[in-house]
């Protein structure tokens, strides 16, 4: 490779590439639960494990801190950030509203092919129940819902939906981790939602069903943490 080729021999580019790889590796372990909230991220050990110097690892940690995956504590150093139950509540409430609207607006544009694709993903989720992996199940859950909301013609609402899902990922919060019994209910609700879309139901009915589905997941989480959490107003409006 010639020295003029992009990203070839420049030390800065090499460090940037290693930083990107370190970022991806550490983030994957955080999302996968190997690095739990409170886990100390010791730069020297991470660098040794990854086979890099400390410099790209430090850059990766700074990036993860900016994305709220990592916090710095005095006299402790970098640690994996904890999950804020209140932030989770607000994120799920917001996502319930904007994703419900996005799904309703998408409904007239969802094709038979889209329905078949979503149903195939839901079948994979059903198979996942036998040997339950909350991380894989959550990834499939996003894939399923993406099929239903990605046709939303309103880019502003769609952007809010993406922000909500990204915020959930930053929280590393898979409700199915805390209430695995909710997973089978979720699969059943997915099929009911698909049948509703196939029937040509109106936008109000689709939005109500999509919001109720999201609300049920949040309610399951709140019910489990009820002794520690204050009471909250019902998420789903009574219309």
mmCIF file with all atom_site columns, N, CA and C in Angstrom, residues 35-43 45-46 75-80:
data_model
loop_
_atom_site.group_PDB
_atom_site.id
_atom_site.type_symbol
_atom_site.label_atom_id
_atom_site.label_alt_id
_atom_site.label_comp_id
_atom_site.label_asym_id
_atom_site.label_entity_id
_atom_site.label_seq_id
_atom_site.pdbx_PDB_ins_code
_atom_site.Cartn_x
_atom_site.Cartn_y
_atom_site.Cartn_z
_atom_site.occupancy
_atom_site.B_iso_or_equiv
_atom_site.pdbx_formal_charge
_atom_site.auth_seq_id
_atom_site.auth_comp_id
_atom_site.auth_asym_id
_atom_site.auth_atom_id
_atom_site.pdbx_PDB_model_num
ATOM 1  N N  . UNK A 1 35 ? -19.705 -6.351 31.522 1.00 0.00 ? 35 UNK A N  1
ATOM 2  C CA . UNK A 1 35 ? -19.302 -5.241 32.375 1.00 0.00 ? 35 UNK A CA 1
ATOM 3  C C  . UNK A 1 35 ? -20.578 -4.628 32.951 1.00 0.00 ? 35 UNK A C  1
ATOM 4  N N  . UNK A 1 36 ? -20.901 -4.973 34.183 1.00 0.00 ? 36 UNK A N  1
ATOM 5  C CA . UNK A 1 36 ? -22.132 -4.514 34.819 1.00 0.00 ? 36 UNK A CA 1
ATOM 6  C C  . UNK A 1 36 ? -21.974 -3.109 35.381 1.00 0.00 ? 36 UNK A C  1
ATOM 7  N N  . UNK A 1 37 ? -23.092 -2.446 35.720 1.00 0.00 ? 37 UNK A N  1
ATOM 8  C CA . UNK A 1 37 ? -23.004 -1.126 36.364 1.00 0.00 ? 37 UNK A CA 1
ATOM 9  C C  . UNK A 1 37 ? -22.103 -1.187 37.594 1.00 0.00 ? 37 UNK A C  1
ATOM 10 N N  . UNK A 1 38 ? -21.182 -0.218 37.679 1.00 0.00 ? 38 UNK A N  1
ATOM 11 C CA . UNK A 1 38 ? -20.237 -0.180 38.777 1.00 0.00 ? 38 UNK A CA 1
ATOM 12 C C  . UNK A 1 38 ? -18.919 -0.877 38.493 1.00 0.00 ? 38 UNK A C  1
ATOM 13 N N  . UNK A 1 39 ? -18.859 -1.613 37.387 1.00 0.00 ? 39 UNK A N  1
ATOM 14 C CA . UNK A 1 39 ? -17.625 -2.327 37.038 1.00 0.00 ? 39 UNK A CA 1
ATOM 15 C C  . UNK A 1 39 ? -16.517 -1.317 36.755 1.00 0.00 ? 39 UNK A C  1
ATOM 16 N N  . UNK A 1 40 ? -15.337 -1.528 37.378 1.00 0.00 ? 40 UNK A N  1
ATOM 17 C CA . UNK A 1 40 ? -14.211 -0.615 37.187 1.00 0.00 ? 40 UNK A CA 1
ATOM 18 C C  . UNK A 1 40 ? -13.515 -0.914 35.873 1.00 0.00 ? 40 UNK A C  1
ATOM 19 N N  . UNK A 1 41 ? -13.338 0.128  35.089 1.00 0.00 ? 41 UNK A N  1
ATOM 20 C CA . UNK A 1 41 ? -12.669 0.014  33.800 1.00 0.00 ? 41 UNK A CA 1
ATOM 21 C C  . UNK A 1 41 ? -11.226 0.492  33.968 1.00 0.00 ? 41 UNK A C  1
ATOM 22 N N  . UNK A 1 42 ? -10.348 -0.425 34.297 1.00 0.00 ? 42 UNK A N  1
ATOM 23 C CA . UNK A 1 42 ? -8.939  -0.102 34.538 1.00 0.00 ? 42 UNK A CA 1
ATOM 24 C C  . UNK A 1 42 ? -8.225  -0.029 33.195 1.00 0.00 ? 42 UNK A C  1
ATOM 25 N N  . UNK A 1 43 ? -7.702  1.143  32.868 1.00 0.00 ? 43 UNK A N  1
ATOM 26 C CA . UNK A 1 43 ? -7.125  1.370  31.549 1.00 0.00 ? 43 UNK A CA 1
ATOM 27 C C  . UNK A 1 43 ? -6.019  0.374  31.217 1.00 0.00 ? 43 UNK A C  1
ATOM 28 N N  . UNK A 1 45 ? -5.422  -2.623 32.331 1.00 0.00 ? 45 UNK A N  1
ATOM 29 C CA . UNK A 1 45 ? -5.921  -3.990 32.111 1.00 0.00 ? 45 UNK A CA 1
ATOM 30 C C  . UNK A 1 45 ? -6.670  -4.090 30.788 1.00 0.00 ? 45 UNK A C  1
ATOM 31 N N  . UNK A 1 46 ? -7.509  -3.091 30.495 1.00 0.00 ? 46 UNK A N  1
ATOM 32 C CA . UNK A 1 46 ? -8.237  -3.091 29.227 1.00 0.00 ? 46 UNK A CA 1
ATOM 33 C C  . UNK A 1 46 ? -7.267  -3.073 28.051 1.00 0.00 ? 46 UNK A C  1
ATOM 34 N N  . UNK A 1 75 ? -11.260 9.151  43.064 1.00 0.00 ? 75 UNK A N  1
ATOM 35 C CA . UNK A 1 75 ? -10.528 8.092  43.778 1.00 0.00 ? 75 UNK A CA 1
ATOM 36 C C  . UNK A 1 75 ? -10.923 6.673  43.334 1.00 0.00 ? 75 UNK A C  1
ATOM 37 N N  . UNK A 1 76 ? -11.714 6.583  42.295 1.00 0.00 ? 76 UNK A N  1
ATOM 38 C CA . UNK A 1 76 ? -12.108 5.269  41.778 1.00 0.00 ? 76 UNK A CA 1
ATOM 39 C C  . UNK A 1 76 ? -11.704 5.133  40.316 1.00 0.00 ? 76 UNK A C  1
ATOM 40 N N  . UNK A 1 77 ? -11.968 6.184  39.529 1.00 0.00 ? 77 UNK A N  1
ATOM 41 C CA . UNK A 1 77 ? -11.656 6.139  38.105 1.00 0.00 ? 77 UNK A CA 1
ATOM 42 C C  . UNK A 1 77 ? -12.898 5.878  37.280 1.00 0.00 ? 77 UNK A C  1
ATOM 43 N N  . UNK A 1 78 ? -12.697 5.292  36.127 1.00 0.00 ? 78 UNK A N  1
ATOM 44 C CA . UNK A 1 78 ? -13.795 5.032  35.204 1.00 0.00 ? 78 UNK A CA 1
ATOM 45 C C  . UNK A 1 78 ? -14.566 3.792  35.634 1.00 0.00 ? 78 UNK A C  1
ATOM 46 N N  . UNK A 1 79 ? -15.883 3.914  35.688 1.00 0.00 ? 79 UNK A N  1
ATOM 47 C CA . UNK A 1 79 ? -16.743 2.777  36.006 1.00 0.00 ? 79 UNK A CA 1
ATOM 48 C C  . UNK A 1 79 ? -17.921 2.765  35.047 1.00 0.00 ? 79 UNK A C  1
ATOM 49 N N  . UNK A 1 80 ? -18.505 1.591  34.860 1.00 0.00 ? 80 UNK A N  1
ATOM 50 C CA . UNK A 1 80 ? -19.683 1.468  34.018 1.00 0.00 ? 80 UNK A CA 1
ATOM 51 C C  . UNK A 1 80 ? -20.851 2.165  34.721 1.00 0.00 ? 80 UNK A C  1
#
